[in-house]
GROMACS .gro file of C-alpha atoms in nm:
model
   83
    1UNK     CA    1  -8.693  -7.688 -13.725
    2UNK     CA    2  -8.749  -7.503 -14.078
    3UNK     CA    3  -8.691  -7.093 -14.032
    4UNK     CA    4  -8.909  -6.881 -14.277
    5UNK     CA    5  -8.862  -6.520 -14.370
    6UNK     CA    6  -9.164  -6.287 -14.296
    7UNK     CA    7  -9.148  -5.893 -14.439
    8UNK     CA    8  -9.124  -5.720 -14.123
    9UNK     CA    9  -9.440  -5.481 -14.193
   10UNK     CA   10  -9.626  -5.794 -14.233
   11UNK     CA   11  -9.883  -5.922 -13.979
   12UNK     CA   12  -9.771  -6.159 -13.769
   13UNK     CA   13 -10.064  -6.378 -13.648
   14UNK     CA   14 -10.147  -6.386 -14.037
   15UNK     CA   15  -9.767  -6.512 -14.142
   16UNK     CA   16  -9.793  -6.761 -13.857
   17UNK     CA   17 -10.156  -6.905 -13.951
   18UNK     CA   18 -10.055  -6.934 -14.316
   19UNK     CA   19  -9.736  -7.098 -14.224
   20UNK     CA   20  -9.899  -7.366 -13.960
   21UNK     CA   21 -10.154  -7.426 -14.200
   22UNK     CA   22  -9.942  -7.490 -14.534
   23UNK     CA   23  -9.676  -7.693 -14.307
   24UNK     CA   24 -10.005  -7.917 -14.143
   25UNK     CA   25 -10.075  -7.990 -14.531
   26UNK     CA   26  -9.727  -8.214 -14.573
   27UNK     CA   27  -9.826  -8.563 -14.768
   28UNK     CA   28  -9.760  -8.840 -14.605
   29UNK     CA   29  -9.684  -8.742 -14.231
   30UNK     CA   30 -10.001  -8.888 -14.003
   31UNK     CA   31  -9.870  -8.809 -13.656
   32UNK     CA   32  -9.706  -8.495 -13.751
   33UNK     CA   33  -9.759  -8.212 -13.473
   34UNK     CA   34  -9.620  -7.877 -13.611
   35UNK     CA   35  -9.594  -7.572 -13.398
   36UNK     CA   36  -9.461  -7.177 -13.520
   37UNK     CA   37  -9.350  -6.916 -13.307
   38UNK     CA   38  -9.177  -6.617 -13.369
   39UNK     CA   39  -8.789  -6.622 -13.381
   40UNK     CA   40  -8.517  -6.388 -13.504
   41UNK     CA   41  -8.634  -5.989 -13.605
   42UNK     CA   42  -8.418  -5.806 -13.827
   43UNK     CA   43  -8.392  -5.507 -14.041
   44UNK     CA   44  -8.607  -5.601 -14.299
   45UNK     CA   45  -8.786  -5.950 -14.191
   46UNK     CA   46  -8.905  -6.157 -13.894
   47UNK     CA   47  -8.800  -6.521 -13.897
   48UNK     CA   48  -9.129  -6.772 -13.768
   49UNK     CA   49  -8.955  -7.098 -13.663
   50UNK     CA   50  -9.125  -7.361 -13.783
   51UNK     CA   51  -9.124  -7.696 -13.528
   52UNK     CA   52  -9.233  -8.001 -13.634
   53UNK     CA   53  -9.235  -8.327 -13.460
   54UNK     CA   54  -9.266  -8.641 -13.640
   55UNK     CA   55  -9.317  -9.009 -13.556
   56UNK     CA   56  -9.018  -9.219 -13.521
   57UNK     CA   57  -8.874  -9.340 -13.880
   58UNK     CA   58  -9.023  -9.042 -14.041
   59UNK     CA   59  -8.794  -8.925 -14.338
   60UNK     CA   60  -8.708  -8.592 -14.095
   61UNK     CA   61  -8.503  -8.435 -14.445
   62UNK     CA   62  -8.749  -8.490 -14.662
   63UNK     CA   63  -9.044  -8.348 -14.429
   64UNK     CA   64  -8.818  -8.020 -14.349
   65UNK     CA   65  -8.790  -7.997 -14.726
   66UNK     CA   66  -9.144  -7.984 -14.827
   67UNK     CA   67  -9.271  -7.780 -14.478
   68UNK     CA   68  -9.004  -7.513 -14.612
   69UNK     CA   69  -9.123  -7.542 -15.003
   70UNK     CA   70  -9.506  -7.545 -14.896
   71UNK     CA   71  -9.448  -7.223 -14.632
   72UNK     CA   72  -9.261  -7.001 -14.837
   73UNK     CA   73  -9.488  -7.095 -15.160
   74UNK     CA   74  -9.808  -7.010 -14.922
   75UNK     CA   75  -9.656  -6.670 -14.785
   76UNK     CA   76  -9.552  -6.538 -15.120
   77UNK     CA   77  -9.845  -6.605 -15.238
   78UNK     CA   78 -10.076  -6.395 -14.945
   79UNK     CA   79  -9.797  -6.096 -15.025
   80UNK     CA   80  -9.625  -6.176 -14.686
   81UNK     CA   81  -9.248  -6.208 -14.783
   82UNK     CA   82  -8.992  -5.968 -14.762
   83UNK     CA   83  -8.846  -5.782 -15.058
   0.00000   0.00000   0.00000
């Protein structure tokens, strides 16, 4: 599970699309079934958990890694991160 800041003013069935899209676009992970859903609101940001489950022997750090470098990259670039 990879937990992604959203700006709290942001919408939220846009956040999630970009996020499931950018984390189905990992290299290397045939088999991978991701799935985000709304976690944690706070003052300033909503937090989209970010599940993904991946074939035994998958390299589960490395994955996690690049779903949380590919999501945050995606949402800062559609304006949807907090300040």
């Amino acid at each position: 599970t990879v937990q992604v800041p959203v700006a709290i003013a942001a919408p939220i069935a846009e956040a999630r699309r970009v996020t499931e899209q950018a984390a189905s676009e990992v290299t290397g992970t045939d088999g991978l079934a991701v799935s985000v859903q709304v976690g944690d609101v706070a003052e300033k940001a909503v937090w989209l958990n970010v599940v993904g489950f991946a074939p035994p022997g998958s390299n589960v750090a490395e994955i996690a890694s690049e779903i949380r470098e590919r999501v945050l990259a995606a949402l800062g670039d559609a304006g949807l991160l907090p300040e």
